[in-house]
Amino acid sequence: MAASRYRRFLKLCEEWPLDNTKWGWDLGAFLRERVAQAFREGESTQISDPETCDQIYDSLARINSNFYRYKYPRLRDTSFTEVTVEECRMVLATDSLTQMEEAKKGLWKKLKEKFSQKNTEEGSK
């Protein structure tokens, strides 16, 4: 029985899209890691709580199939801020977030980091 659960989770991982713009915090990559941890022994892994495992699978499968998107359709594809889906993806990309973090830093922090990096480089020579 654990073998069929393992195969279902593997199929779900294959279907779940990876977002290469979100390094380190992509849901698809996280899902793959957790499945690998939970099923370390592959098909021979013993499941301690099969009901919970099935519930988790069913929930993830509903999210992946856009069940709730079709059950509760939206009138428009924007939020209250009038930001489109593509604009949200662009803002939430890891590159954009790191640029925003850099912009948030004050002048003092930027100078401090710059000179601390130079000092460590000179000390290592």
PDB file of C-alpha atoms in Angstrom:
ATOM      1  CA  MET A   1       0.000   0.000   0.000  1.00  0.00           C
ATOM      2  CA  ALA A   2       2.907   2.349   0.722  1.00  0.00           C
ATOM      3  CA  ALA A   3       4.172   1.716  -2.793  1.00  0.00           C
ATOM      4  CA  SER A   4       1.000   3.120  -4.350  1.00  0.00           C
ATOM      5  CA  ARG A   5       1.182   6.194  -2.099  1.00  0.00           C
ATOM      6  CA  TYR A   6       4.792   6.701  -3.082  1.00  0.00           C
ATOM      7  CA  ARG A   7       3.940   6.479  -6.795  1.00  0.00           C
ATOM      8  CA  ARG A   8       1.046   8.931  -6.385  1.00  0.00           C
ATOM      9  CA  PHE A   9       3.328  11.454  -4.656  1.00  0.00           C
ATOM     10  CA  LEU A  10       5.972  11.007  -7.358  1.00  0.00           C
ATOM     11  CA  LYS A  11       3.398  11.653 -10.060  1.00  0.00           C
ATOM     12  CA  LEU A  12       2.213  14.754  -8.195  1.00  0.00           C
ATOM     13  CA  CYS A  13       5.810  16.002  -7.975  1.00  0.00           C
ATOM     14  CA  GLU A  14       6.233  15.517 -11.719  1.00  0.00           C
ATOM     15  CA  GLU A  15       3.060  17.484 -12.433  1.00  0.00           C
ATOM     16  CA  TRP A  16       3.797  20.274  -9.952  1.00  0.00           C
ATOM     17  CA  PRO A  17       5.514  23.144 -11.789  1.00  0.00           C
ATOM     18  CA  LEU A  18       8.875  24.494 -10.697  1.00  0.00           C
ATOM     19  CA  ASP A  19       9.352  28.254 -10.643  1.00  0.00           C
ATOM     20  CA  ASN A  20      13.003  28.976 -11.437  1.00  0.00           C
ATOM     21  CA  THR A  21      12.619  32.632 -10.442  1.00  0.00           C
ATOM     22  CA  LYS A  22      12.133  31.696  -6.776  1.00  0.00           C
ATOM     23  CA  TRP A  23      15.412  30.163  -5.670  1.00  0.00           C
ATOM     24  CA  GLY A  24      15.235  28.564  -2.269  1.00  0.00           C
ATOM     25  CA  TRP A  25      11.538  29.161  -1.618  1.00  0.00           C
ATOM     26  CA  ASP A  26       9.673  27.613  -4.515  1.00  0.00           C
ATOM     27  CA  LEU A  27       6.736  25.462  -3.421  1.00  0.00           C
ATOM     28  CA  GLY A  28       7.401  22.828  -6.084  1.00  0.00           C
ATOM     29  CA  ALA A  29      11.007  22.379  -4.966  1.00  0.00           C
ATOM     30  CA  PHE A  30       9.927  22.271  -1.310  1.00  0.00           C
ATOM     31  CA  LEU A  31       7.341  19.618  -2.118  1.00  0.00           C
ATOM     32  CA  ARG A  32       9.958  17.483  -3.860  1.00  0.00           C
ATOM     33  CA  GLU A  33      12.300  17.744  -0.861  1.00  0.00           C
ATOM     34  CA  ARG A  34       9.574  16.778   1.598  1.00  0.00           C
ATOM     35  CA  VAL A  35       8.490  13.774  -0.490  1.00  0.00           C
ATOM     36  CA  ALA A  36      12.123  12.644  -0.681  1.00  0.00           C
ATOM     37  CA  GLN A  37      12.399  12.952   3.117  1.00  0.00           C
ATOM     38  CA  ALA A  38       9.106  11.197   3.822  1.00  0.00           C
ATOM     39  CA  PHE A  39       9.804   8.328   1.414  1.00  0.00           C
ATOM     40  CA  ARG A  40      13.532   7.833   2.069  1.00  0.00           C
ATOM     41  CA  GLU A  41      13.274   4.108   1.386  1.00  0.00           C
ATOM     42  CA  GLY A  42      11.186   4.531  -1.754  1.00  0.00           C
ATOM     43  CA  GLU A  43       8.340   2.073  -2.207  1.00  0.00           C
ATOM     44  CA  SER A  44       9.307   0.097   0.882  1.00  0.00           C
ATOM     45  CA  THR A  45       8.824   3.052   3.250  1.00  0.00           C
ATOM     46  CA  GLN A  46       6.455   2.292   6.124  1.00  0.00           C
ATOM     47  CA  ILE A  47       3.814   4.992   6.656  1.00  0.00           C
ATOM     48  CA  SER A  48       2.993   5.525  10.321  1.00  0.00           C
ATOM     49  CA  ASP A  49      -0.293   7.358   9.673  1.00  0.00           C
ATOM     50  CA  PRO A  50      -1.781   6.402   6.285  1.00  0.00           C
ATOM     51  CA  GLU A  51      -4.943   8.500   6.741  1.00  0.00           C
ATOM     52  CA  THR A  52      -2.962  11.700   7.264  1.00  0.00           C
ATOM     53  CA  CYS A  53      -0.759  10.815   4.306  1.00  0.00           C
ATOM     54  CA  ASP A  54      -3.826  10.405   2.096  1.00  0.00           C
ATOM     55  CA  GLN A  55      -5.305  13.688   3.345  1.00  0.00           C
ATOM     56  CA  ILE A  56      -2.077  15.533   2.552  1.00  0.00           C
ATOM     57  CA  TYR A  57      -1.985  14.027  -0.913  1.00  0.00           C
ATOM     58  CA  ASP A  58      -5.623  14.923  -1.596  1.00  0.00           C
ATOM     59  CA  SER A  59      -5.068  18.515  -0.458  1.00  0.00           C
ATOM     60  CA  LEU A  60      -1.976  18.940  -2.625  1.00  0.00           C
ATOM     61  CA  ALA A  61      -3.713  17.344  -5.606  1.00  0.00           C
ATOM     62  CA  ARG A  62      -6.628  19.784  -5.270  1.00  0.00           C
ATOM     63  CA  ILE A  63      -4.241  22.738  -5.174  1.00  0.00           C
ATOM     64  CA  ASN A  64      -2.312  21.426  -8.181  1.00  0.00           C
ATOM     65  CA  SER A  65      -5.468  20.882 -10.225  1.00  0.00           C
ATOM     66  CA  ASN A  66      -6.774  24.399  -9.451  1.00  0.00           C
ATOM     67  CA  PHE A  67      -9.846  22.897  -7.807  1.00  0.00           C
ATOM     68  CA  TYR A  68     -10.549  25.997  -5.732  1.00  0.00           C
ATOM     69  CA  ARG A  69      -9.883  28.348  -8.614  1.00  0.00           C
ATOM     70  CA  TYR A  70     -12.695  26.740 -10.579  1.00  0.00           C
ATOM     71  CA  LYS A  71     -14.954  26.248  -7.566  1.00  0.00           C
ATOM     72  CA  TYR A  72     -14.705  29.927  -6.598  1.00  0.00           C
ATOM     73  CA  PRO A  73     -14.095  31.814  -9.849  1.00  0.00           C
ATOM     74  CA  ARG A  74     -12.866  35.380  -9.680  1.00  0.00           C
ATOM     75  CA  LEU A  75     -14.451  38.215 -11.591  1.00  0.00           C
ATOM     76  CA  ARG A  76     -11.070  39.661 -12.553  1.00  0.00           C
ATOM     77  CA  ASP A  77      -7.499  38.402 -12.542  1.00  0.00           C
ATOM     78  CA  THR A  78      -6.262  41.239 -10.351  1.00  0.00           C
ATOM     79  CA  SER A  79      -6.297  41.882  -6.642  1.00  0.00           C
ATOM     80  CA  PHE A  80      -7.581  44.944  -4.815  1.00  0.00           C
ATOM     81  CA  THR A  81      -4.327  46.667  -5.751  1.00  0.00           C
ATOM     82  CA  GLU A  82      -5.076  46.153  -9.468  1.00  0.00           C
ATOM     83  CA  VAL A  83      -1.771  44.284  -9.843  1.00  0.00           C
ATOM     84  CA  THR A  84      -1.881  41.567 -12.481  1.00  0.00           C
ATOM     85  CA  VAL A  85      -0.640  38.007 -12.002  1.00  0.00           C
ATOM     86  CA  GLU A  86       2.397  38.609 -14.203  1.00  0.00           C
ATOM     87  CA  GLU A  87       3.350  41.728 -12.232  1.00  0.00           C
ATOM     88  CA  CYS A  88       3.081  39.745  -8.989  1.00  0.00           C
ATOM     89  CA  ARG A  89       5.354  37.037 -10.389  1.00  0.00           C
ATOM     90  CA  MET A  90       7.885  39.654 -11.428  1.00  0.00           C
ATOM     91  CA  VAL A  91       7.889  41.323  -8.004  1.00  0.00           C
ATOM     92  CA  LEU A  92       8.096  38.025  -6.107  1.00  0.00           C
ATOM     93  CA  ALA A  93      11.050  36.736  -8.126  1.00  0.00           C
ATOM     94  CA  THR A  94      14.170  36.237  -6.023  1.00  0.00           C
ATOM     95  CA  ASP A  95      16.151  38.717  -8.137  1.00  0.00           C
ATOM     96  CA  SER A  96      13.584  41.445  -7.518  1.00  0.00           C
ATOM     97  CA  LEU A  97      13.465  40.728  -3.800  1.00  0.00           C
ATOM     98  CA  THR A  98      17.237  40.923  -3.439  1.00  0.00           C
ATOM     99  CA  GLN A  99      17.265  44.211  -5.350  1.00  0.00           C
ATOM    100  CA  MET A 100      14.581  45.567  -3.042  1.00  0.00           C
ATOM    101  CA  GLU A 101      16.589  44.485   0.013  1.00  0.00           C
ATOM    102  CA  GLU A 102      19.636  46.275  -1.370  1.00  0.00           C
ATOM    103  CA  ALA A 103      17.563  49.410  -1.965  1.00  0.00           C
ATOM    104  CA  LYS A 104      16.263  49.302   1.620  1.00  0.00           C
ATOM    105  CA  LYS A 105      19.752  49.445   3.073  1.00  0.00           C
ATOM    106  CA  GLY A 106      20.853  52.832   4.207  1.00  0.00           C
ATOM    107  CA  LEU A 107      24.031  54.548   3.103  1.00  0.00           C
ATOM    108  CA  TRP A 108      25.791  53.735   6.375  1.00  0.00           C
ATOM    109  CA  LYS A 109      25.117  49.984   6.042  1.00  0.00           C
ATOM    110  CA  LYS A 110      26.245  49.944   2.417  1.00  0.00           C
ATOM    111  CA  LEU A 111      29.513  51.695   3.286  1.00  0.00           C
ATOM    112  CA  LYS A 112      30.063  49.449   6.304  1.00  0.00           C
ATOM    113  CA  GLU A 113      29.593  46.289   4.204  1.00  0.00           C
ATOM    114  CA  LYS A 114      31.799  47.605   1.439  1.00  0.00           C
ATOM    115  CA  PHE A 115      34.694  48.407   3.749  1.00  0.00           C
ATOM    116  CA  SER A 116      34.309  45.234   5.824  1.00  0.00           C
ATOM    117  CA  GLN A 117      34.577  43.179   2.624  1.00  0.00           C
ATOM    118  CA  LYS A 118      37.737  45.041   1.600  1.00  0.00           C
ATOM    119  CA  ASN A 119      39.291  44.484   5.028  1.00  0.00           C
ATOM    120  CA  THR A 120      38.642  40.750   4.924  1.00  0.00           C
ATOM    121  CA  GLU A 121      40.069  40.519   1.394  1.00  0.00           C
ATOM    122  CA  GLU A 122      43.232  42.385   2.426  1.00  0.00           C
ATOM    123  CA  GLY A 123      43.590  40.252   5.572  1.00  0.00           C
ATOM    124  CA  SER A 124      43.458  37.030   3.583  1.00  0.00           C
ATOM    125  CA  LYS A 125      46.347  38.089   1.303  1.00  0.00           C
TER     126      LYS A 125
END
